[in-house]
Coordinates of C-alpha atoms and ligand atoms in Angstrom, one line a residue:
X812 CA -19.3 21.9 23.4
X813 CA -22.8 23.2 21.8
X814 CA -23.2 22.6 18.1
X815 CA -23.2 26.5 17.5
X816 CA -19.5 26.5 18.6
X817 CA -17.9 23.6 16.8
X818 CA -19.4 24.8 13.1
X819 CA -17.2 28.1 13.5
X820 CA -14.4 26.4 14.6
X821 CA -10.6 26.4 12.6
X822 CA -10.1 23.6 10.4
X823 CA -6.6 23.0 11.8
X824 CA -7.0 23.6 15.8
X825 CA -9.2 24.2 18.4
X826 CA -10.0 27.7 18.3
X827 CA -12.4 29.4 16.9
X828 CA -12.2 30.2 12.8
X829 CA -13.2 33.4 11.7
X830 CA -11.1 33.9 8.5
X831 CA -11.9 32.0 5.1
X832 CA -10.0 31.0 2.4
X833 CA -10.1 33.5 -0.2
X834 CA -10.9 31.2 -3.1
X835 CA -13.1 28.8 -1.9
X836 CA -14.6 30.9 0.8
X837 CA -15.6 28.1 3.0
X838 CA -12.3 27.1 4.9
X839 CA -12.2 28.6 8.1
X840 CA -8.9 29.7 10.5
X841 CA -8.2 31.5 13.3
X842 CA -4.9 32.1 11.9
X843 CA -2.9 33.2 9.1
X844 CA -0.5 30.2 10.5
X845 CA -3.1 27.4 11.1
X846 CA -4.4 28.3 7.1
X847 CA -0.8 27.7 5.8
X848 CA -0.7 24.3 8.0
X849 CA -4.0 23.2 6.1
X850 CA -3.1 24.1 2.8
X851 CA -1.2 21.2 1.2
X852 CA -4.8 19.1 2.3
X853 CA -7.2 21.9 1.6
X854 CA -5.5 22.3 -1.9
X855 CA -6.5 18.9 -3.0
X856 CA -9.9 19.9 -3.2
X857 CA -10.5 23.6 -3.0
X858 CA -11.0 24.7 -6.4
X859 CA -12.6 21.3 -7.3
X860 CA -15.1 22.8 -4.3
X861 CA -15.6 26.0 -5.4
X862 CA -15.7 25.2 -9.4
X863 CA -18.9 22.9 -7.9
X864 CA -21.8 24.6 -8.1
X865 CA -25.0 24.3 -6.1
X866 CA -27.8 25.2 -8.8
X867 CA -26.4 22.6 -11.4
X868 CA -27.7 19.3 -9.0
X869 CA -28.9 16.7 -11.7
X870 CA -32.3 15.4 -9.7
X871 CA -32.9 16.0 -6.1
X872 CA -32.1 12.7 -5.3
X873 CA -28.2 13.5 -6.4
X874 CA -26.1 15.0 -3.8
X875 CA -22.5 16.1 -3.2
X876 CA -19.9 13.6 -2.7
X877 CA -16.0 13.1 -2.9
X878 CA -14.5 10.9 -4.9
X879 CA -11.6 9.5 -4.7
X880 CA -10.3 7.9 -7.9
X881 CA -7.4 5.0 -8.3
X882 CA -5.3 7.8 -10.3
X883 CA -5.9 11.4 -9.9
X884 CA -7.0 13.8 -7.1
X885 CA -9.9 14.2 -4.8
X886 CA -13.0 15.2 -6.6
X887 CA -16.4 17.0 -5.5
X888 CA -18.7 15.3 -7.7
X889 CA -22.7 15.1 -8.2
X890 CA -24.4 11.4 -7.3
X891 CA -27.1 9.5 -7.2
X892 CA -29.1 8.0 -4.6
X893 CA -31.9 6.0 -4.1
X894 CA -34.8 5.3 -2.0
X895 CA -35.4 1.9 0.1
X896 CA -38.5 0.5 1.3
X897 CA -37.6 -1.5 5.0
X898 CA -39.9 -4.6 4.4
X899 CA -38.9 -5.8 7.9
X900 CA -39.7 -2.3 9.9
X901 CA -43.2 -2.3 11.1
X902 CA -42.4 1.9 11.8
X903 CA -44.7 4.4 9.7
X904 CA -41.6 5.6 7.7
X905 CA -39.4 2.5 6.8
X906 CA -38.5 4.6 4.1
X907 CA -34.6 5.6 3.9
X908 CA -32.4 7.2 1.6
X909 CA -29.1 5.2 0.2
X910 CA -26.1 6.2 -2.5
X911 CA -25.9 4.1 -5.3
X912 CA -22.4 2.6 -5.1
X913 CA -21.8 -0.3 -8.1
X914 CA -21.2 2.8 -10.9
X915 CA -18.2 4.1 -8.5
X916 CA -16.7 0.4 -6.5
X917 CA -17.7 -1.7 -9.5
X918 CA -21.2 -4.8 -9.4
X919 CA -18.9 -7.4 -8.3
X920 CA -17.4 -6.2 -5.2
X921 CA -19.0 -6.2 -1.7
X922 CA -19.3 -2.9 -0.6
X923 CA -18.5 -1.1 2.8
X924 CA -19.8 2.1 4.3
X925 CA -17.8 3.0 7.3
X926 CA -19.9 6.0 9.5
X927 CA -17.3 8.5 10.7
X928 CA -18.8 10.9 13.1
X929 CA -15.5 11.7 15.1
X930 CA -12.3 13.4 14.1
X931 CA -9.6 11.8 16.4
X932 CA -7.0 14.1 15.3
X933 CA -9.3 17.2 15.8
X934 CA -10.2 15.2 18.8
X935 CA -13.8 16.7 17.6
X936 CA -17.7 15.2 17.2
X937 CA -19.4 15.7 14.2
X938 CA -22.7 16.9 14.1
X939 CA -23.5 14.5 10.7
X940 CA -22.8 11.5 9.9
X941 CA -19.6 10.8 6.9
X942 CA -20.0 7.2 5.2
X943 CA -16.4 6.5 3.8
X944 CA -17.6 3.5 0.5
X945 CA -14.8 0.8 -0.4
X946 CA -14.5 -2.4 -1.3
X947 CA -14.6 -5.3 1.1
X948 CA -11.7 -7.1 -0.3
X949 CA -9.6 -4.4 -1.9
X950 CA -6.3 -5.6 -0.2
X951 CA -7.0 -9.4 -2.5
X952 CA -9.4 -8.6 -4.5
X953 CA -6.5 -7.2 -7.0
X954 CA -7.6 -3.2 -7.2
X955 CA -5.0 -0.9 -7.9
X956 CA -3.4 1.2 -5.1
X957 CA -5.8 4.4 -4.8
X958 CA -3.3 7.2 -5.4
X959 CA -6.2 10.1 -5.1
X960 CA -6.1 9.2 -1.1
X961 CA -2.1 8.8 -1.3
X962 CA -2.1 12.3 -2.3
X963 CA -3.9 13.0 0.9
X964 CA -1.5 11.2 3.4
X965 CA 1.5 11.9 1.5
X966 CA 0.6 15.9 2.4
X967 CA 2.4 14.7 6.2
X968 CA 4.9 12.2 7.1
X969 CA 3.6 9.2 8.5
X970 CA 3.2 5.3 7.5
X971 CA -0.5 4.8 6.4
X972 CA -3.2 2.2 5.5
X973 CA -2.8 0.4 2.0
X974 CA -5.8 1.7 0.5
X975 CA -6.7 0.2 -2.9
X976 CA -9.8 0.3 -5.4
X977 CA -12.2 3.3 -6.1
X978 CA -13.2 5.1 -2.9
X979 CA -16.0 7.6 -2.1
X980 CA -17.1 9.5 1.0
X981 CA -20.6 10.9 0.7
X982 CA -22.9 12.4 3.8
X983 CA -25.9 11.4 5.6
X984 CA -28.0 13.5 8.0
X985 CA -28.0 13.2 11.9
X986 CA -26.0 10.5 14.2
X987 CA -26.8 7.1 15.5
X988 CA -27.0 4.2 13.3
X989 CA -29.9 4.4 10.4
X990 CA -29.3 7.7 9.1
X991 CA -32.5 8.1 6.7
X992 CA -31.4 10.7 4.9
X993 CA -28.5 11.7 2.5
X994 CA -26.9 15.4 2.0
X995 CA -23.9 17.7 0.5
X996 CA -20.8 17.0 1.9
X997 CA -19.3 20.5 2.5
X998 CA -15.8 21.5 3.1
X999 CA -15.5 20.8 7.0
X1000 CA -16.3 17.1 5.8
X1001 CA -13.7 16.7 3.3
X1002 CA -11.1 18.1 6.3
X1003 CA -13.1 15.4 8.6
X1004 CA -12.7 12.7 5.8
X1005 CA -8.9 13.5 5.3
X1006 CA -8.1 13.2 9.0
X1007 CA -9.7 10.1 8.7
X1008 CA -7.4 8.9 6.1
X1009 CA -4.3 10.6 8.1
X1010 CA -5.3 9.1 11.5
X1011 CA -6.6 5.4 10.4
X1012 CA -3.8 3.1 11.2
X1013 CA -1.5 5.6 10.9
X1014 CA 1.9 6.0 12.3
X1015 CA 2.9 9.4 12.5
X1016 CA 6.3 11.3 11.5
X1017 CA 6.7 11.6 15.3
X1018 CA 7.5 8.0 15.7
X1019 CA 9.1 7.6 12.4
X1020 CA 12.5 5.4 13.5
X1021 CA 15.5 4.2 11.4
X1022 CA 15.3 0.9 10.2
X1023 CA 17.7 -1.8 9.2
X1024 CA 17.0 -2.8 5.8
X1025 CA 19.4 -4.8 3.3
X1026 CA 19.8 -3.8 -0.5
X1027 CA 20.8 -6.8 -3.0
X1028 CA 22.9 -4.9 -5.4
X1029 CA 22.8 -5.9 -9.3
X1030 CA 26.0 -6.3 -11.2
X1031 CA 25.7 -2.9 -12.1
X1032 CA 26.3 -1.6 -8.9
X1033 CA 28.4 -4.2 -7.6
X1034 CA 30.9 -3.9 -10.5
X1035 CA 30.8 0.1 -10.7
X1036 CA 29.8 1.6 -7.8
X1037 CA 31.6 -1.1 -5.6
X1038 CA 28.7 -2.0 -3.6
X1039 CA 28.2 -5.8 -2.3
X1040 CA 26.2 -8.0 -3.1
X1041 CA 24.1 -7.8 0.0
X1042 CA 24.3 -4.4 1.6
X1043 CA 23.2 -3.3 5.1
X1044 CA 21.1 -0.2 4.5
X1045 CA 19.1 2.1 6.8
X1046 CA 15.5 3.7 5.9
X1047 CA 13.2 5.5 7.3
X1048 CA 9.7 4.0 8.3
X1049 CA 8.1 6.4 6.2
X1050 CA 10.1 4.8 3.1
X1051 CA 7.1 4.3 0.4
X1052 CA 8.3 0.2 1.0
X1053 CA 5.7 -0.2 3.5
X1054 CA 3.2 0.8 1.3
X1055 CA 4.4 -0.2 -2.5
X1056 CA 6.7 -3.5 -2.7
X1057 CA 6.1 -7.1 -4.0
X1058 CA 6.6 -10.0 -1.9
X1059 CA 9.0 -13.5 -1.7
X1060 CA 6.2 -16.5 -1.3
X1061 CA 9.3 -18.4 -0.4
X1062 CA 10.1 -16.4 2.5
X1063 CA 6.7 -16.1 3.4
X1064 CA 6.4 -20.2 3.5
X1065 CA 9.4 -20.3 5.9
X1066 CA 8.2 -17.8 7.9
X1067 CA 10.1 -15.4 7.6
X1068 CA 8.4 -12.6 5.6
X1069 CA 9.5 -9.9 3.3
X1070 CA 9.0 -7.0 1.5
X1071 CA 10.7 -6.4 -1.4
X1072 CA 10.9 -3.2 -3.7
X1073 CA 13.5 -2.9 -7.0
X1074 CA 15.5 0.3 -6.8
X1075 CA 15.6 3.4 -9.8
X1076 CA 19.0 2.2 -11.5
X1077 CA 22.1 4.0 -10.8
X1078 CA 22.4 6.4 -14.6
X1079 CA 26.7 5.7 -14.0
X1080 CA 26.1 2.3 -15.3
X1081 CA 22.3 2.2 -16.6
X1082 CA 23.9 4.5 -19.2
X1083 CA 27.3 3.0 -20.0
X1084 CA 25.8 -0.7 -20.2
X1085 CA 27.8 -1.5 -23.3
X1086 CA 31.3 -0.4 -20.9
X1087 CA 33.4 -3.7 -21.1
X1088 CA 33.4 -3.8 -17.5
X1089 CA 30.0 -6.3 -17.6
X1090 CA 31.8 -8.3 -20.4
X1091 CA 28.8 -10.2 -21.5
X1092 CA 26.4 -9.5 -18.3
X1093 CA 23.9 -7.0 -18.6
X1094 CA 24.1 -4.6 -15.8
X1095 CA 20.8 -4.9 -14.4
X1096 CA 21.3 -8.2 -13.8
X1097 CA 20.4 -9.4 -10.1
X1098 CA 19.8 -13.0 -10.0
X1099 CA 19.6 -13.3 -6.3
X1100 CA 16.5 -10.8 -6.4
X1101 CA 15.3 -13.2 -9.4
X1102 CA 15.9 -16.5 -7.6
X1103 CA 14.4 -14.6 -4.2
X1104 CA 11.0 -14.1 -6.6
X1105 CA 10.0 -17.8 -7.2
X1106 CA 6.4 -18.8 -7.9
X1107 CA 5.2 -20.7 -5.8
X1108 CA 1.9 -20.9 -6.5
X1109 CA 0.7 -23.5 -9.1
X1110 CA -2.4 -21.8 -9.9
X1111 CA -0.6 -18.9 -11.7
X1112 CA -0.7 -19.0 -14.9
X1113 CA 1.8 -18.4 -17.9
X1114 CA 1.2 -14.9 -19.3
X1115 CA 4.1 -12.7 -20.0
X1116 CA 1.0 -10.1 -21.0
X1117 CA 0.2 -10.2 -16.9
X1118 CA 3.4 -10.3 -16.2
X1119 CA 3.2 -13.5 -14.6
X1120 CA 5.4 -16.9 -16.3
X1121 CA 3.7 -19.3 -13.6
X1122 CA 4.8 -21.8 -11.2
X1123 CA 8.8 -22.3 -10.6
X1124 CA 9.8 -18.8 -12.5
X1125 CA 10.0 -15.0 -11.3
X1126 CA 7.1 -12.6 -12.5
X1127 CA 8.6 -10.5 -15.5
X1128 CA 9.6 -7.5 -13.3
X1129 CA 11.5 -9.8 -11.3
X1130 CA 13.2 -11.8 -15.1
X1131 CA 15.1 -9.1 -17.2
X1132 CA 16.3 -5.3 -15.9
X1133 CA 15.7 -6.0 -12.4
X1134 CA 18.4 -3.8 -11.0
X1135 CA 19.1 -3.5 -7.5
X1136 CA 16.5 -4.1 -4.8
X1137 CA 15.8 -3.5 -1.6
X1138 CA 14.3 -5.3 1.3
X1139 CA 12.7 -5.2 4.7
X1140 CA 10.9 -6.9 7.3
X1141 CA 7.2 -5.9 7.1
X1142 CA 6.9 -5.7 11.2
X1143 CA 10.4 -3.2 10.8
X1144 CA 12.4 -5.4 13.2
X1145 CA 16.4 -4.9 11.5
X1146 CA 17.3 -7.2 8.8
X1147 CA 21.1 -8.6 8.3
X1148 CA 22.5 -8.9 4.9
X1149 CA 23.2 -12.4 6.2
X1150 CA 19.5 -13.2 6.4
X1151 CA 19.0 -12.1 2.9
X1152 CA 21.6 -13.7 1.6
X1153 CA 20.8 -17.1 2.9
X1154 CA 17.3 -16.4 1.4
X1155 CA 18.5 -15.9 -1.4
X1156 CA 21.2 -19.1 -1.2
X1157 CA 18.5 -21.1 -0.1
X1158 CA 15.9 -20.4 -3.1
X1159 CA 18.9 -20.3 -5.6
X1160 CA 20.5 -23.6 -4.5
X1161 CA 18.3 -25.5 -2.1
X1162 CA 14.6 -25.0 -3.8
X1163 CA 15.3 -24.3 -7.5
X1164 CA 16.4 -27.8 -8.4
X1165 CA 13.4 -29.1 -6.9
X1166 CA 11.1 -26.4 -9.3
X1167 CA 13.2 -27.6 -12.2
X1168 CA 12.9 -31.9 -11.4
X1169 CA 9.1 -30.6 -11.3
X1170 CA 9.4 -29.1 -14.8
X1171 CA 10.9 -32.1 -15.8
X1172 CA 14.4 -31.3 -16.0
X1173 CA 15.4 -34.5 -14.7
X1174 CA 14.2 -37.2 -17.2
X1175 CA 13.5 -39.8 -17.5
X1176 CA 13.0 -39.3 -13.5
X1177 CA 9.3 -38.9 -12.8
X1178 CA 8.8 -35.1 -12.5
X1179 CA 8.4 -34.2 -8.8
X1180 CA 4.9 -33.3 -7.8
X1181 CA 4.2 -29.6 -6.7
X1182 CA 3.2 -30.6 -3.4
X1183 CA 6.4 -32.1 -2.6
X1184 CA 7.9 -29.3 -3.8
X1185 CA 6.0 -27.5 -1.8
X1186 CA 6.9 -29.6 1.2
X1187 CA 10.3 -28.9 1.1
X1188 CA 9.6 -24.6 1.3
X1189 CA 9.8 -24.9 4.8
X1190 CA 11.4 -23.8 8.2
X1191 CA 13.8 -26.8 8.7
X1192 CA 15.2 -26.6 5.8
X1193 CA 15.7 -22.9 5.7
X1194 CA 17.0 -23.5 8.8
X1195 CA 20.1 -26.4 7.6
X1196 CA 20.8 -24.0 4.8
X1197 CA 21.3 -21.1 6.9
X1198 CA 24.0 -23.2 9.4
X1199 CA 25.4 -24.3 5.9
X1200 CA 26.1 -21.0 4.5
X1201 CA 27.7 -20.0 8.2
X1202 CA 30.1 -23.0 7.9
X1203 CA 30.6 -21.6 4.7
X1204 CA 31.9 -18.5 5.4
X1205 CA 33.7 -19.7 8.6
X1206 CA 35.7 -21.7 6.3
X1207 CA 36.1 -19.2 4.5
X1208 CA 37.8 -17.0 7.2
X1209 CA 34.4 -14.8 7.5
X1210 CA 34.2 -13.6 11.2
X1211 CA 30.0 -14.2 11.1
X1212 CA 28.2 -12.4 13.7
X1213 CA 24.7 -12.6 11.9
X1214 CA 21.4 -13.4 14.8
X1215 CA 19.8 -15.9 13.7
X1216 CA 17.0 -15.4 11.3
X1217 CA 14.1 -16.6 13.8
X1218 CA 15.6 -15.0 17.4
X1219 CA 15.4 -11.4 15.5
Ligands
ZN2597 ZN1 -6.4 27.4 14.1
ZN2598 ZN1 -10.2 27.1 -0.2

């Protein structure tokens, strides 16, 4: 397809785009019906576009760029670059042109420039090159989930990439690999940049399936809304789950990882909590999520501030007004209520003791070392716990038809 042709085409389709949006006047359709398909992506950043003017560029080094902030909305903003001398290229003009990244990702991060110069979901070729700037190590590194680019992929349903930390897409001139030069993004990058973030590991709506996740239900809603304690619920894989929830380090020491996510309480009993019902309970109360929270991590200090109380205890979140919660396999495979519960048996009656003899609960005994408590988080004896709490219920006249945990 010759260059002429792909810089008139619709931002939404394949054909060509004659009509522009009225505001910005730079969006271009070839339909009244591809324009309204755009719009809740075009939205983000249209009057942001057209409120940016040309003529108010700080230097001639500063160019156009989006930003995309940990709270907020995509932003067309002025910035800086700089020029670097190539030392090691014996070429006349080792000269080229870089953005300046540390005022936007921060001095202490590692910074990464990933060149997009193909729209998969356009199934289209750029005829520039789009650097997308992030940290290296935003999934550890602690940054903040970036909700500017959530706004982006939550326009269609789909599971996306956990993007965290300040972001920035900014533009470079040509293909290839050393692009010398920098430039303006312009609208038809920002629609390049958000198919990026739609299409990069990305499951679409089309595959969206049901999935078998389990809820543990807090007194609240066991003792009012009749619920049990370990409820076999099903999502979607678009549930926000996937990409917002915390974590059991027990479970993932077993190997048998989770994500966890605590629910909005139920208003029937969040605002009668004083109903005699709970007696002397408060109505958020769910230890099994608590016990399910252990830290297991000795590193971790004590500092409610954080919200972290250290080694042997639940983060605060997980302490007081935990409410119900809910809970599913990270690879989406169905979860049993039976699964949960054990994990939740298991921390509750198998590992806390051994947290507590480490806290010195059992003097004048020797408090147990970490790493021996540590020892003991593990398959085997996840695995007797389990066949206990099936006994258990067979006893009990329970018909259990549960798979087991590691076959699933
Ligand atoms: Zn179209
Ligand atoms: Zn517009």
């Amino acid at each position: 397809m010759a260059s002429s042709d792909v810089s008139s085409l619709c931002f939404a389709c394949d054909k060509q785009g004659p009509r522009r949006c009225a505001k910005c006047k730079s969006a271009r359709y070839c339909s009244p019906s591809c324009q309204k398909e755009d719009w809740p992506t075009h939205k983000l950043v249209c009057s942001s576009f057209s409120n940016h003017a040309l003529s108010k560029r700080p230097t001639d080094e500063h160019f156009r760029v989006l930003l995309f902030p940990v709270d907020g909305k995509p932003e067309v903003i002025w910035h800086a670059s700089r020029w670097i001398v190539d030392d090691q290229d014996d070429e006349e003009d080792c000269r080229f042109q870089s953005f300046e990244v540390d005022s936007i990702l921060g001095s202490e991060t590692f910074p990464i420039r990933t060149p997009i110069q193909h729209n998969p979901r356009l199934n289209r070729n750029l005829l520039n090159t789009i650097q997308i700037c992030y940290r290296d190590t935003f999934l550890v590194d602690g940054s903040k989930p970036n909700r500017s680019v959530a706004r982006v992929t939550s326009t269609r349903p789909g599971l996306y990439h956990d993007w965290s930390g300040p972001i920035f897409a900014c533009g470079k001139i040509g293909l290839g690999i050393d692009q010398q030069k920098c430039r303006d993004l312009d609208m038809e990058d920002f629609r390049h940049i958000f198919d990026y973030f739609l299409s990069y590991n990305a499951i679409p709506a089309t595959a969206a399936q049901t999935i078998k996740a389990v809820r543990i239900n807090c007194f609240g809603d066991q003792k009012m809304c009749n619920r049990p304690a370990f409820e076999s619920v099903e999502i979607l894989s678009t549930d926000p789950i996937f990409n917002d929830h915390d974590t059991s380090e027990i479970a993932n020491r077993i190997g048998f990882p989770i994500f966890t996510h605590r629910l909005p309480p139920n208003p029937v009993w969040a605002e009668d909590q004083d109903n005699k019902i709970f007696k002397n309970f408060n109505p958020f109360n769910n230890q099994d999520a608590t016990f399910l929270h252990l830290c297991c991590d000795p590193n971790v200090p004590f500092n409610p501030a954080a919200g972290t109380l250290g080694w042997g205890l639940a983060s605060t979140q997980w302490q007081t007004y935990v409410g119900s919660a809910l809970v599913v396999r990270p690879d989406m495979k169905p979860l049993h209520p039976l699964h949960v519960e054990a994990l939740c048996k298991y921390c509750h009656n198998d590992i806390w003791p051994f947290f507590s003899h480490s806290l010195g609960e059992y003097t004048p005994e020797e408090p147990m070392k970490q790493e021996a408590v540590l020892a003991m988080i593990c398959r085997p004896t996840f695995v007797i716990s389990w066949y206990k709490l099936l006994d258990e219920k067979r006893k009990n006249g329970n018909a259990v038809k549960a798979p087991y945990p590691y076959d699933v």
